[in-house]
Every structure is written in C-alpha cells, then in structure tokens.
Amino acid sequence: MSTHGYEEELQSERRYVGRLYEWLDAERMRVKDRYAGALRGTGGTLVERDAEVRALARQMARLNVADSGLCFGRLDSVDGETIYVGRIGILDETDEFASLLVDWRAPAARAFYVATGATPENMRRRRQFHTLGRRVLDFTDEILGRPGDAERGGRGDAALLAAVNAPRGDGMRDIVATIQAEQDEIIRSDHPGVLVIEGGPGTGKTVVALHRVAYLLYTQRKRMESHGVLVVGPNAAFLDHVGRVLPSLGETNVVFLTPGDLVPGLRVATRDTPEVTRLKGSLAMLDVLAAAVADRQRVPDEPVPIDLADVSVRIDAETAQWAIEEARATGKPHNDARAVFVDVVTWVLTERAIAKIGRGWLSREDRAAWEHLRSELVDELDDHRGFAAALDRLWPTLTPETLLAELYSSPERLRAAGADAALLRTEGDAWTVADVPLLDELVDLLGRDRAAEAAAEQERREEAAYAAGVLDLMIGREDLMDDEDQLLASDVIAAEDLAERFEERDTRELAERAATDRDWTYGHVVVDEAQELSAMEWRVLMRRCPRRSFTVVGDLAQRRSAAGATSWGAMLDTYVPGRWLYRPLATNYRTPSEIMAVAAAVLAEFAPDVAPPESVRSCGVPPWSRRVDEDDMASAIEDFVRAEAASEGTSVVIGPPGTPGAVAPSDTKGLEYDAVLVVSPERILADDPRGAADLYVALTRATQRLGVLHTGPLPAALQGLTVQRSG
C-alpha cells in the first residue's frame, strides 16, 4: 500500500471507529436514563425494580469498560465481508442480521486470533489497530492465505511485541487485542469439567484463565451469572494484580479470595512450618476431625446426680452411652444430633423419676396421670441448671473454632483424636492458612448453631410484626383522611410495597453476598497457583462448586508447599475422574530470552525433566550479578531502588524472608515487574527445601531488567550472569 493509500485507509478507519464511539455514548446515555428511572421507582414491584436496577448497573459497567480499546481490529474475508472486532458487540440498527462490531468472544471473531497463512479460516486479511484513548494511531495488515506469510503462531508479532514490551503498570492487563492461537484454543474450550492449564513463567496462563471466564460468561451467561465466579489466588497482592482483568472485560460477578479467606469472616495469611502444613493438608485429617468430634460426645466417669423437687435421679454411663448411640445413628451433624441425645437422656430420667415418685400409688394403666407427671418433670428438667450443665459436658454445642482451638492446645485431646503431636500449640486459635479447610470441614461435621439461628429468626419475626403494626396504623388513619389525602397516601406507598420492604430480601451485589455466605455455590471456579493447594483445600473448593466447573492454573515445577500437588491426577482423580482435561502453554510472552536462559539453568537443577518455556523476544539487556560485602548490601539495594525510580515501569527487590527492603519469592508468585533485583540467591537456595523453586520464581518476574546481589559465592546455576564489579 502506498503512503497516500495508507493515509486514506487510516482516515477511513478513524471515521468508522468514531461512529462506534458515537453509538457507545448514545447507548450509555440511554441506559443511564433508564437506570435513573428505575431508581426513582416508576412502575412495577420493588422486587422487579431491584432486578431492573441490578441489570442496568451491569449493562452500564460493560459499556463503561468498552470505552478503552473499543475496537482493535478487523477481518476481511475472501468473500468480501468485513468484520470489525472489539470489546463488545454492536448491532446495526438498520440491518438486524449485520454487526457494526463483533464481540471478541463471538464465534465470528475467532479467526482474528487463529487464522494463519496455512489455515486462513476463509480470511484474506487481518488488520490490527494501534489506539490511544479513542483515536486510531495506525494499523498493521497481515495478508493471509499463502503458507509462509504468517510468522510464529500464525500472527504478525507487531501488536504482540508492542504489548509485551510496554512498561508494566499497577495491575495485569487484558489481552483481548493480542490473544495468540494457542491461548485462544484454551479460552474457547467448552469442556464442562476441570480444565488444567499448565505453563512455566510468562506463558500467560493466568490471563488466559481469566479470559476463559469472560468467554464462559458470554456463552453461558444465564447459567453462570446468577451463581457468579470464584477466583482463588495465592495472596492478596496477586489478587490485587489480577483483579482488574475481568472488570475490564465487563464482568463483575466475581469473588476474589486467597486460600486463607475461604471461610467467611476469616482473613488468614500466617503459614505453618512445612511439616505441619503437610500434616494439616493431608486427607488423614478427616479421621482426626471426626475423632475429635466423637471425643466430645462423652459418658460420665461417675454418675451425675440430678436433684429434682421430689426425687433425685442420675445420669449414668449406660444411659449416656445409649443416648450417644441413638444420636449418632441419625447421621446428623454433631450439633443437630444433640437434640436426640437430650431426648433420650430426658426420657430415661423421667422414667426413673416417675417410677420412684409413683411407687405404691401410680399404675401404668393410669396413662393420663402418668403423662401429666412426665410433662411436669420434663418442664423441671428444662429449667434445671445442673441438668443443662451435665448435658453441656457430655454433648456440648460446639463451633468449629472452639473445637479446633481446644484440640490444638490439649495434648490429651490430640492423642484421643489420633493426631500428630506436632499439631500442639500454645495459642489454639492462632489460625494459619492450613487451618482454614479444617474449620470449613468442621462446619459440616458440627452443623449449625441452632440457638443463634433461633435468635435471628425471632428478630426477623419481631421486625415483621412491627411492619404489620405500621401497616395497620396507616390503614386505620385512612378513615380520618379525606379522599384527596387517601389518594396521596396510596400514591406514596401501597400496602404490597410496604409488605415487600419487610420481606427478607438481600439487596447486596452478588459478589458481596457470595463472599459472605459459606454455603454459596459458584457457577465456575478459577484456581491459580493450584500446585500449592493441599488435598484438604481442594475439598473446600469442590464444595463451593458442585458442578465441578473449574479452570485450574499452575506449574508443578514451581510448587513449594509440602502439601501441594506432585501431579494433577493425584489431586483431581478423587473428585473428577475422567472429567479433567490438560492443556499446556509453552511460549513465554513475559520473560526475555536473556533472563530465561539464566532461569532455565536453575530449573534444570531441580526439575531436569521439565522444559522451560520458550521466550518470544529478547530485551537486549544482559542480566548481571555483583558480589558485595554484607555491610554494603543495604546501600546497593538503595542504589537499585533509586535508579529504577527514575525509569519508566515497575520494580521490586526479592530476597530471603526477613531481608530488609525485600519481599519473599513466594509473595511475588504470579506477579511481574519491569526490573527485578534478586538479593542473596545463595540463601534462597539454602534456607528452604524448595529453595530452588523459589529462586526460579524470583528470576522469572522480570520483563526487561534483572540484577543479582550476593555476599557469598554465586550459585553454579547463575554463572551465566554478566559479572559487574563493585565500585
């Protein structure tokens, strides 16, 4: 194309994209007006208006995110059809069968990501726009249909390389404009079970998983939107990093949690030692927890006397054992089965009391007198403090927190439950991340706190009674109003509207409701850094998604948890045998080849059978190392921080836990920075059994520049670094 022809085409594309933005602005205004009307409450019931407000709010959010990069390319077919591809779909109002803009998730847009010279998908040309705000700066064309025209992966590299070379911001960006063919295949997978995406550092597995969620919400919105999506990541920094991707794609019904947040009300980040983590993460803890619950269902060592007004009776071991067996036979959770235990003990004691009181004058045939006496005795036992205290000792109402804290702090209870003595700790309720799945498991073993639920129900009844009283008062006052006043009162609030307002309706957004409801079930779950999850943590997640619809993201080579996965089958076959699918990613879009060569040497030492991902680019800046004295380490770190502060992009210092001014390798998993300084790699290797995996993670966070400071001898795997001399 000549320069003149290119400029004409560019102006034409700018006009077209400008018209798309005109439509976007008009549609946004239309939805905004409808939203304002719904808030004012014009017509319909409160429930209907609530639903409309929520739907319009979601529509507004999708229109707002479309403002950035609304249209990023077009396809020209061999049949002469032109398709523009963007963040949302826009229909041609003059032709119901035509689209002005095709949503990137729609089947018609697939060729934009997968067409190659060898397999052009009936396309003649792919055009990619480079935009800034609402303006098309320029475009690049790829002619399809002749083998050899397309470069790596069937895509021209201009847009991709521009994206991966751009300075990193505060969070992960979406990749809708630069999705590669291998990524697109995974994103559009309709596999109904568990899809495992494994890839080394920089392969884009996390962002691919998030785009797959957006795709599933687009293709299965009716099923998934009402349940929402759960995204589980290794730490809060990671979730903050990735948390903007789905909102940028217009999807907001998403809950982001770490493994330490999976029980509502808890926010836990403290980690156990590797050995304790391994013990707590094992499925053997199921037997320990069951035994710990059973241990709280006791028979008395000595008969417990219960002194009533006219007689004294005793709870003996035989009675308690019978009551325990009857309660357990119900199969109900501990707290729910307590009622059966209490009923059996109460029946035995009243039988014995009646036999003593009625000896010589009350016959079994006198049923009325017998039942009257029993009723009086039951009432007396209900109010008897000693009886209540005895029941609480023999079959207490328990919470997960109480049971687990008392188990951890008692050597005797640990022995009775068959638990390892390593679980003993002074502060029983000093929760760690590995305790969270145990607390969640105990919710099912113990059941609900019925007393608390009864109190909440009573409060609800009182509120409803108050509402009914207000309504009666208003209706009564209508007799005192003239016709005009009565009409005004009916306009302001109708009887059915008042009743609706006092119904138990939750007006919170779906994500907020889901995050605070332990029994919420999600339409889909994304698990990132999944190799770190224990078998007990997988049980929690499977409970959260009965449909077993998962996107699992990880890299077994980066595992550091002693309770984590050694193979995907070992973790998943228990829950979804034959329903999980494995998809690898082998291309590194983040780490330049110069840095990846160094990281690959570390990988070869601890995982020689794992092939490192192949980088698509080089940065031209060799990674370096410098040996410094211990006393000079702090100033060397400061020099790096000061120099990077003057450069564009982000930077981080990574070192062994406790290093001043540095973050631990485990805290950077899944994150990326323009520049990385790794401090004391020799200590990272030596201080932890999985130190090599930690060092591999640290080295592969950089997108442009990597430096290493060390005080001891440089590890052999890092000999490929360019040596810088001090001073």
XYZ file of N, CA, C and O in Angstrom, residues 343-494:
608
model
N -33.034 -35.864 74.206
C -34.330 -36.534 74.327
C -34.196 -37.894 75.007
O -35.027 -38.256 75.859
N -33.180 -38.660 74.631
C -33.010 -39.987 75.221
C -32.695 -39.882 76.701
O -33.293 -40.591 77.534
N -31.754 -38.992 77.058
C -31.400 -38.827 78.468
C -32.614 -38.339 79.260
O -32.899 -38.835 80.371
N -33.343 -37.391 78.699
C -34.536 -36.869 79.384
C -35.559 -37.980 79.592
O -36.165 -38.097 80.683
N -35.779 -38.801 78.593
C -36.756 -39.890 78.711
C -36.351 -40.870 79.806
O -37.179 -41.284 80.628
N -35.086 -41.247 79.850
C -34.618 -42.198 80.867
C -34.804 -41.615 82.265
O -35.310 -42.290 83.184
N -34.400 -40.330 82.446
C -34.502 -39.731 83.775
C -35.952 -39.575 84.218
O -36.288 -39.794 85.400
N -36.834 -39.183 83.313
C -38.241 -39.036 83.705
C -38.871 -40.392 84.014
O -39.693 -40.503 84.940
N -38.487 -41.429 83.257
C -38.993 -42.767 83.562
C -38.583 -43.193 84.962
O -39.388 -43.734 85.733
N -37.326 -42.945 85.282
C -36.845 -43.332 86.611
C -37.494 -42.487 87.699
O -37.837 -42.993 88.785
N -37.669 -41.213 87.436
C -38.291 -40.342 88.432
C -39.745 -40.734 88.673
O -40.213 -40.779 89.821
N -40.478 -41.020 87.595
C -41.886 -41.417 87.738
C -41.992 -42.715 88.529
O -42.883 -42.875 89.396
N -41.068 -43.649 88.236
C -41.106 -44.931 88.957
C -40.912 -44.733 90.449
O -41.559 -45.400 91.278
N -40.018 -43.784 90.810
C -39.783 -43.534 92.237
C -40.949 -42.787 92.878
O -41.424 -43.132 93.966
N -41.415 -41.725 92.180
C -42.476 -40.898 92.758
C -43.791 -41.678 92.849
O -44.546 -41.580 93.823
N -44.060 -42.468 91.848
C -45.369 -43.138 91.785
C -45.404 -44.500 92.438
O -46.423 -45.199 92.347
N -44.299 -44.921 93.067
C -44.276 -46.242 93.678
C -45.386 -46.361 94.725
O -45.486 -45.563 95.647
N -46.230 -47.348 94.560
C -47.293 -47.641 95.515
C -48.626 -47.001 95.215
O -49.641 -47.407 95.785
N -48.649 -46.004 94.310
C -49.964 -45.389 94.052
C -50.247 -45.121 92.578
O -51.411 -44.954 92.184
N -49.190 -45.068 91.721
C -49.416 -44.743 90.311
C -49.186 -45.982 89.461
O -48.093 -46.549 89.451
N -50.224 -46.382 88.753
C -50.106 -47.579 87.916
C -49.847 -47.175 86.471
O -50.176 -46.067 86.048
N -49.286 -48.092 85.714
C -49.007 -47.848 84.303
C -50.289 -47.647 83.506
O -50.286 -46.997 82.466
N -51.366 -48.227 84.024
C -52.625 -48.119 83.294
C -53.221 -46.718 83.380
O -54.049 -46.317 82.562
N -52.809 -45.953 84.390
C -53.328 -44.592 84.547
C -52.491 -43.647 83.677
O -51.660 -42.882 84.162
N -52.727 -43.736 82.343
C -51.876 -43.022 81.397
C -51.960 -41.504 81.557
O -50.974 -40.796 81.396
N -53.148 -41.004 81.865
C -53.305 -39.556 81.981
C -52.444 -39.004 83.115
O -51.721 -38.009 82.949
N -52.506 -39.655 84.248
C -51.696 -39.203 85.390
C -50.211 -39.384 85.103
O -49.372 -38.544 85.464
N -49.901 -40.492 84.461
C -48.503 -40.775 84.104
C -47.931 -39.676 83.183
O -46.851 -39.149 83.434
N -48.669 -39.325 82.129
C -48.193 -38.322 81.189
C -48.166 -36.930 81.807
O -47.302 -36.110 81.488
N -49.131 -36.662 82.710
C -49.123 -35.371 83.389
C -47.869 -35.220 84.243
O -47.210 -34.162 84.231
N -47.522 -36.285 84.973
C -46.328 -36.254 85.800
C -45.070 -36.126 84.936
O -44.152 -35.384 85.263
N -45.067 -36.841 83.790
C -43.910 -36.745 82.896
C -43.745 -35.312 82.373
O -42.634 -34.787 82.315
N -44.848 -34.687 81.997
C -44.780 -33.320 81.484
C -44.198 -32.377 82.522
O -43.376 -31.510 82.203
N -44.615 -32.549 83.801
C -44.088 -31.690 84.864
C -42.590 -31.918 85.053
O -41.820 -30.974 85.252
N -42.163 -33.167 84.953
C -40.745 -33.486 85.123
C -39.906 -32.939 83.970
O -38.799 -32.447 84.174
N -40.433 -33.045 82.744
C -39.708 -32.502 81.591
C -39.536 -31.000 81.736
O -38.446 -30.457 81.476
N -40.605 -30.311 82.176
C -40.503 -28.866 82.378
C -39.469 -28.537 83.446
O -38.697 -27.580 83.305
N -39.436 -29.342 84.495
C -38.475 -29.090 85.564
C -37.044 -29.313 85.076
O -36.140 -28.544 85.402
N -36.844 -30.358 84.263
C -35.504 -30.612 83.720
C -35.077 -29.507 82.760
O -33.901 -29.139 82.709
N -36.034 -28.978 81.996
C -35.705 -27.904 81.061
C -35.158 -26.679 81.780
O -34.325 -25.947 81.228
N -35.619 -26.453 83.008
C -35.188 -25.271 83.764
C -34.080 -25.589 84.763
O -33.669 -24.706 85.523
N -33.597 -26.820 84.759
C -32.645 -27.266 85.776
C -31.211 -26.953 85.329
O -30.728 -27.484 84.335
N -30.543 -26.065 86.050
C -29.189 -25.658 85.663
C -28.211 -26.817 85.726
O -27.329 -26.950 84.870
N -28.342 -27.640 86.728
C -27.433 -28.777 86.863
C -27.578 -29.752 85.704
O -26.577 -30.290 85.196
N -28.819 -29.975 85.263
C -29.066 -30.865 84.130
C -28.478 -30.267 82.854
O -27.818 -30.966 82.063
N -28.700 -28.961 82.658
C -28.143 -28.292 81.469
C -26.627 -28.359 81.466
O -25.995 -28.600 80.422
N -26.002 -28.154 82.632
C -24.546 -28.203 82.709
C -24.034 -29.608 82.410
O -23.004 -29.782 81.743
N -24.741 -30.622 82.887
C -24.329 -32.005 82.631
C -24.418 -32.321 81.135
O -23.515 -32.962 80.571
N -25.489 -31.878 80.486
C -25.623 -32.101 79.041
C -24.500 -31.412 78.269
O -23.968 -31.961 77.304
N -24.143 -30.193 78.705
C -23.075 -29.465 78.020
C -21.727 -30.152 78.194
O -20.861 -30.045 77.315
N -21.533 -30.849 79.310
C -20.282 -31.587 79.483
C -20.257 -32.854 78.638
O -19.219 -33.229 78.094
N -21.406 -33.508 78.535
C -21.456 -34.799 77.850
C -21.635 -34.654 76.341
O -21.130 -35.475 75.571
N -22.378 -33.649 75.905
C -22.589 -33.417 74.458
C -22.713 -31.912 74.237
O -23.801 -31.370 74.060
N -21.604 -31.188 74.250
C -21.663 -29.724 74.156
C -22.032 -29.256 72.754
O -21.747 -29.927 71.764
N -22.670 -28.099 72.681
C -22.825 -27.414 71.396
C -21.483 -26.788 71.058
O -20.905 -26.068 71.874
N -20.981 -27.082 69.869
C -19.623 -26.681 69.506
C -19.616 -25.817 68.251
O -20.457 -25.997 67.365
N -18.656 -24.928 68.178
C -18.357 -24.212 66.943
C -17.056 -24.788 66.380
O -16.243 -25.347 67.128
N -16.829 -24.645 65.077
C -15.557 -25.121 64.526
C -14.349 -24.500 65.213
O -13.356 -25.182 65.491
N -14.444 -23.207 65.501
C -13.313 -22.523 66.127
C -13.041 -23.062 67.527
O -11.872 -23.285 67.896
N -14.096 -23.291 68.299
C -13.911 -23.807 69.655
C -13.288 -25.192 69.636
O -12.324 -25.475 70.357
N -13.842 -26.082 68.837
C -13.344 -27.453 68.819
C -11.892 -27.514 68.377
O -11.056 -28.183 69.010
N -11.538 -26.796 67.285
C -10.187 -26.900 66.755
C -9.183 -26.238 67.695
O -8.072 -26.766 67.897
N -9.533 -25.093 68.277
C -8.622 -24.417 69.202
C -8.348 -25.288 70.424
O -7.199 -25.399 70.881
N -9.379 -25.922 70.966
C -9.190 -26.783 72.139
C -8.444 -28.059 71.788
O -7.719 -28.618 72.618
N -8.594 -28.531 70.555
C -7.840 -29.702 70.110
C -6.353 -29.374 70.039
O -5.508 -30.118 70.559
N -6.001 -28.247 69.403
C -4.595 -27.887 69.219
C -3.882 -27.618 70.548
O -2.676 -27.837 70.657
N -4.605 -27.118 71.528
C -3.967 -26.698 72.777
C -3.962 -27.782 73.845
O -3.523 -27.530 74.968
N -4.419 -28.986 73.511
C -4.511 -30.055 74.502
C -3.809 -31.316 74.014
O -4.275 -31.952 73.069
N -2.696 -31.717 74.660
C -2.039 -32.976 74.279
C -2.970 -34.178 74.417
O -2.927 -35.101 73.597
N -3.828 -34.150 75.454
C -4.744 -35.272 75.681
C -5.760 -35.394 74.551
O -6.029 -36.500 74.061
N -6.309 -34.269 74.113
C -7.301 -34.316 73.034
C -6.645 -34.713 71.711
O -7.258 -35.407 70.896
N -5.425 -34.255 71.459
C -4.722 -34.656 70.247
C -4.501 -36.171 70.230
O -4.696 -36.822 69.196
N -4.101 -36.727 71.384
C -3.902 -38.182 71.454
C -5.215 -38.916 71.235
O -5.273 -39.921 70.512
N -6.273 -38.437 71.859
C -7.580 -39.096 71.724
C -8.065 -39.082 70.278
O -8.758 -40.012 69.842
N -7.700 -38.030 69.518
C -8.132 -37.915 68.122
C -7.177 -38.615 67.164
O -7.420 -38.622 65.955
N -6.091 -39.168 67.688
C -5.119 -39.838 66.822
C -4.304 -38.871 65.995
O -3.820 -39.230 64.914
N -4.133 -37.627 66.481
C -3.410 -36.601 65.738
C -1.939 -36.608 66.098
O -1.540 -37.031 67.185
N -1.132 -36.103 65.185
C 0.301 -35.995 65.414
C 0.574 -34.924 66.465
O -0.043 -33.858 66.459
N 1.522 -35.201 67.351
C 1.843 -34.256 68.421
C 2.394 -32.945 67.878
O 2.382 -31.924 68.587
N 2.854 -32.928 66.619
C 3.378 -31.694 66.034
C 2.307 -30.618 65.890
O 2.626 -29.438 65.706
N 1.038 -30.996 66.002
C -0.048 -30.021 65.878
C -0.264 -29.228 67.166
O -1.022 -28.254 67.168
N 0.372 -29.629 68.241
C 0.197 -28.940 69.520
C 0.760 -27.525 69.443
O 1.855 -27.306 68.934
N -0.014 -26.553 69.942
C 0.467 -25.182 70.025
C -0.152 -24.504 71.240
O -1.238 -24.892 71.698
N 0.512 -23.487 71.730
C 0.060 -22.813 72.952
C -1.234 -22.047 72.722
O -2.191 -22.153 73.504
N -1.282 -21.263 71.647
C -2.486 -20.493 71.319
C -3.297 -21.278 70.304
O -2.995 -21.271 69.113
N -4.309 -21.958 70.788
C -5.089 -22.825 69.907
C -5.756 -22.100 68.765
O -5.916 -22.656 67.676
N -6.154 -20.829 68.975
C -6.882 -20.098 67.938
C -5.983 -19.146 67.149
O -6.474 -18.202 66.520
N -4.672 -19.390 67.155
C -3.757 -18.603 66.316
C -3.783 -19.194 64.914
O -2.892 -19.937 64.506
N -4.822 -18.849 64.153
C -5.114 -19.554 62.910
C -4.051 -19.345 61.840
O -3.478 -18.263 61.708
N -3.835 -20.398 61.073
C -2.953 -20.359 59.909
C -3.764 -20.709 58.672
O -4.915 -21.173 58.761
N -3.160 -20.518 57.500
C -3.853 -20.818 56.249
C -4.267 -22.287 56.202
O -5.358 -22.624 55.728
N -3.433 -23.173 56.724
C -3.748 -24.603 56.688
C -4.897 -24.977 57.607
O -5.471 -26.068 57.470
N -5.261 -24.092 58.545
C -6.402 -24.364 59.432
C -7.738 -24.086 58.754
O -8.772 -24.627 59.159
N -7.731 -23.227 57.741
C -8.988 -22.790 57.122
C -9.794 -23.965 56.566
O -10.997 -24.064 56.834
N -9.213 -24.879 55.780
C -10.024 -26.003 55.295
C -10.503 -26.924 56.416
O -11.549 -27.557 56.282
N -9.771 -26.977 57.529
C -10.215 -27.797 58.656
C -11.435 -27.160 59.328
O -12.388 -27.856 59.696
N -11.404 -25.849 59.477
C -12.562 -25.148 60.023
C -13.774 -25.310 59.114
O -14.905 -25.485 59.589
N -13.541 -25.259 57.814
C -14.637 -25.432 56.868
C -15.204 -26.847 56.947
O -16.421 -27.040 56.890
N -14.348 -27.837 57.075
C -14.795 -29.223 57.202
C -15.647 -29.395 58.457
O -16.663 -30.110 58.451
N -15.257 -28.706 59.534
C -15.986 -28.838 60.793
C -17.380 -28.226 60.727
O -18.260 -28.605 61.504
N -17.591 -27.288 59.816
C -18.951 -26.752 59.650
C -19.913 -27.876 59.299
O -21.031 -27.956 59.825
N -19.483 -28.775 58.423
C -20.339 -29.903 58.040
C -20.401 -30.968 59.127
O -21.442 -31.606 59.327
N -19.307 -31.181 59.843
C -19.307 -32.199 60.902
C -20.124 -31.766 62.105
O -20.768 -32.595 62.755
N -20.108 -30.482 62.400
C -20.796 -29.991 63.594
C -22.211 -29.519 63.313
O -23.086 -29.620 64.168
N -22.456 -28.978 62.131
C -23.774 -28.423 61.855
C -23.899 -27.017 62.397
O -22.939 -26.402 62.871
N -25.090 -26.505 62.345
C -25.329 -25.109 62.694
C -25.520 -24.926 64.190
O -25.864 -25.851 64.914
N -25.312 -23.682 64.612
C -25.627 -23.283 65.979
C -27.104 -22.905 66.003
O -27.488 -21.793 65.642
N -27.926 -23.853 66.413
C -29.372 -23.642 66.336
C -29.847 -22.504 67.234
O -30.827 -21.827 66.934
N -29.181 -22.296 68.358
C -29.594 -21.220 69.257
C -29.424 -19.863 68.582
O -30.297 -18.992 68.658
N -28.291 -19.689 67.894
C -28.055 -18.422 67.196
C -29.056 -18.235 66.068
O -29.564 -17.131 65.840
N -29.359 -19.329 65.340
C -30.324 -19.231 64.255
C -31.719 -18.915 64.784
O -32.464 -18.158 64.174
N -32.060 -19.498 65.943
C -33.369 -19.226 66.541
C -33.485 -17.757 66.948
O -34.539 -17.134 66.789
N -32.378 -17.200 67.476
C -32.389 -15.788 67.860
C -32.579 -14.894 66.642
O -33.320 -13.905 66.679
N -31.900 -15.243 65.532
C -32.045 -14.462 64.305
C -33.469 -14.557 63.766
O -34.033 -13.568 63.285
N -34.056 -15.746 63.846
C -35.432 -15.922 63.376
C -36.399 -15.116 64.234
O -37.352 -14.512 63.723
N -36.169 -15.083 65.542
C -37.031 -14.310 66.427
C -36.943 -12.822 66.104
O -37.953 -12.115 66.087
N -35.721 -12.353 65.803
C -35.552 -10.951 65.427
C -36.310 -10.650 64.142
O -36.937 -9.591 64.010
N -36.254 -11.576 63.185
C -36.975 -11.369 61.933
C -38.476 -11.292 62.182
O -39.177 -10.457 61.598
N -38.983 -12.173 63.054
C -40.419 -12.167 63.366
C -40.840 -10.845 64.017
O -41.907 -10.303 63.735
N -40.000 -10.338 64.908
C -40.320 -9.080 65.577
C -40.352 -7.928 64.586
O -41.214 -7.043 64.674
N -39.416 -7.937 63.621
C -39.421 -6.894 62.596
C -40.680 -6.988 61.732
O -41.282 -5.972 61.380
N -41.078 -8.213 61.398
C -42.281 -8.403 60.594
C -43.521 -7.942 61.352
O -44.428 -7.329 60.785
N -43.555 -8.231 62.668
C -44.694 -7.807 63.481
C -44.765 -6.285 63.562
O -45.850 -5.689 63.498
N -43.595 -5.671 63.679
C -43.556 -4.207 63.704
C -44.075 -3.634 62.384
O -44.843 -2.669 62.361
N -43.662 -4.243 61.272
C -44.120 -3.781 59.963
C -45.632 -3.910 59.841
O -46.304 -3.020 59.321
N -46.151 -5.041 60.346
C -47.599 -5.238 60.284
C -48.319 -4.180 61.116
O -49.377 -3.668 60.731
N -47.724 -3.820 62.258
C -48.326 -2.788 63.096
C -48.349 -1.442 62.409
O -49.333 -0.702 62.484
N -47.251 -1.105 61.727
C -47.195 0.149 60.980
C -48.263 0.174 59.901
O -48.955 1.170 59.692
N -48.419 -0.954 59.205
C -49.415 -1.033 58.143
C -50.822 -0.869 58.708
O -51.650 -0.144 58.157
N -51.106 -1.542 59.851
C -52.428 -1.412 60.485
C -52.698 0.038 60.880
O -53.809 0.550 60.713
N -51.662 0.701 61.410
C -51.822 2.092 61.827
C -52.141 2.987 60.639
O -53.023 3.843 60.706
N -51.422 2.750 59.524
C -51.658 3.570 58.337
C -53.049 3.338 57.779
O -53.734 4.273 57.371
N -53.469 2.058 57.767
C -54.811 1.764 57.258
C -55.869 2.396 58.148
O -56.867 2.953 57.686
N -55.630 2.347 59.485
C -56.584 2.936 60.414
C -56.714 4.431 60.228
O -57.801 5.001 60.342
N -55.597 5.090 59.938
C -55.614 6.544 59.776
C -56.323 6.962 58.505
O -56.730 8.111 58.368
N -56.480 6.047 57.529
C -57.153 6.421 56.283
C -58.601 6.842 56.542
O -59.181 7.611 55.793
N -59.172 6.289 57.641
C -60.549 6.665 57.960
C -60.660 8.147 58.305
O -61.729 8.741 58.204
N -59.519 8.746 58.736
C -59.537 10.144 59.157
C -59.169 11.102 58.023
O -59.151 12.305 58.196
N -58.800 10.524 56.854
C -58.359 11.356 55.731
C -59.520 11.639 54.793
O -60.458 10.845 54.691
N -59.434 12.764 54.086
C -60.405 12.992 53.034
C -59.952 12.237 51.788
O -58.902 11.606 51.757
N -60.757 12.283 50.743
C -60.481 11.489 49.545
C -59.125 11.845 48.935
O -58.377 10.983 48.493
N -58.801 13.156 48.921
C -57.539 13.573 48.311
C -56.357 13.033 49.104
O -55.380 12.553 48.537
N -56.463 13.105 50.448
C -55.385 12.589 51.296
C -55.210 11.097 51.100
O -54.090 10.585 51.069
N -56.326 10.364 51.000
C -56.226 8.917 50.832
C -55.538 8.585 49.511
O -54.723 7.670 49.435
N -55.830 9.329 48.474
C -55.181 9.081 47.185
C -53.683 9.328 47.287
O -52.869 8.569 46.784
N -53.311 10.412 47.988
C -51.896 10.721 48.151
C -51.197 9.610 48.917
O -50.109 9.171 48.551
N -51.795 9.100 49.987
C -51.181 8.027 50.760
C -50.987 6.788 49.903
O -49.958 6.115 49.978
N -51.944 6.466 49.058
C -51.820 5.288 48.195
C -50.718 5.484 47.160
O -50.038 4.537 46.769
N -50.576 6.743 46.693
C -49.515 7.006 45.724
C -48.139 6.827 46.353
O -47.211 6.313 45.742
N -47.998 7.307 47.592
C -46.687 7.278 48.237
C -46.257 5.854 48.550
O -45.136 5.448 48.286
N -47.160 5.061 49.104
C -46.772 3.700 49.475
C -47.995 2.799 49.452
O -48.969 3.040 50.147
N -47.938 1.780 48.636
C -49.019 0.813 48.568
C -48.790 -0.274 49.604
O -47.674 -0.520 50.050
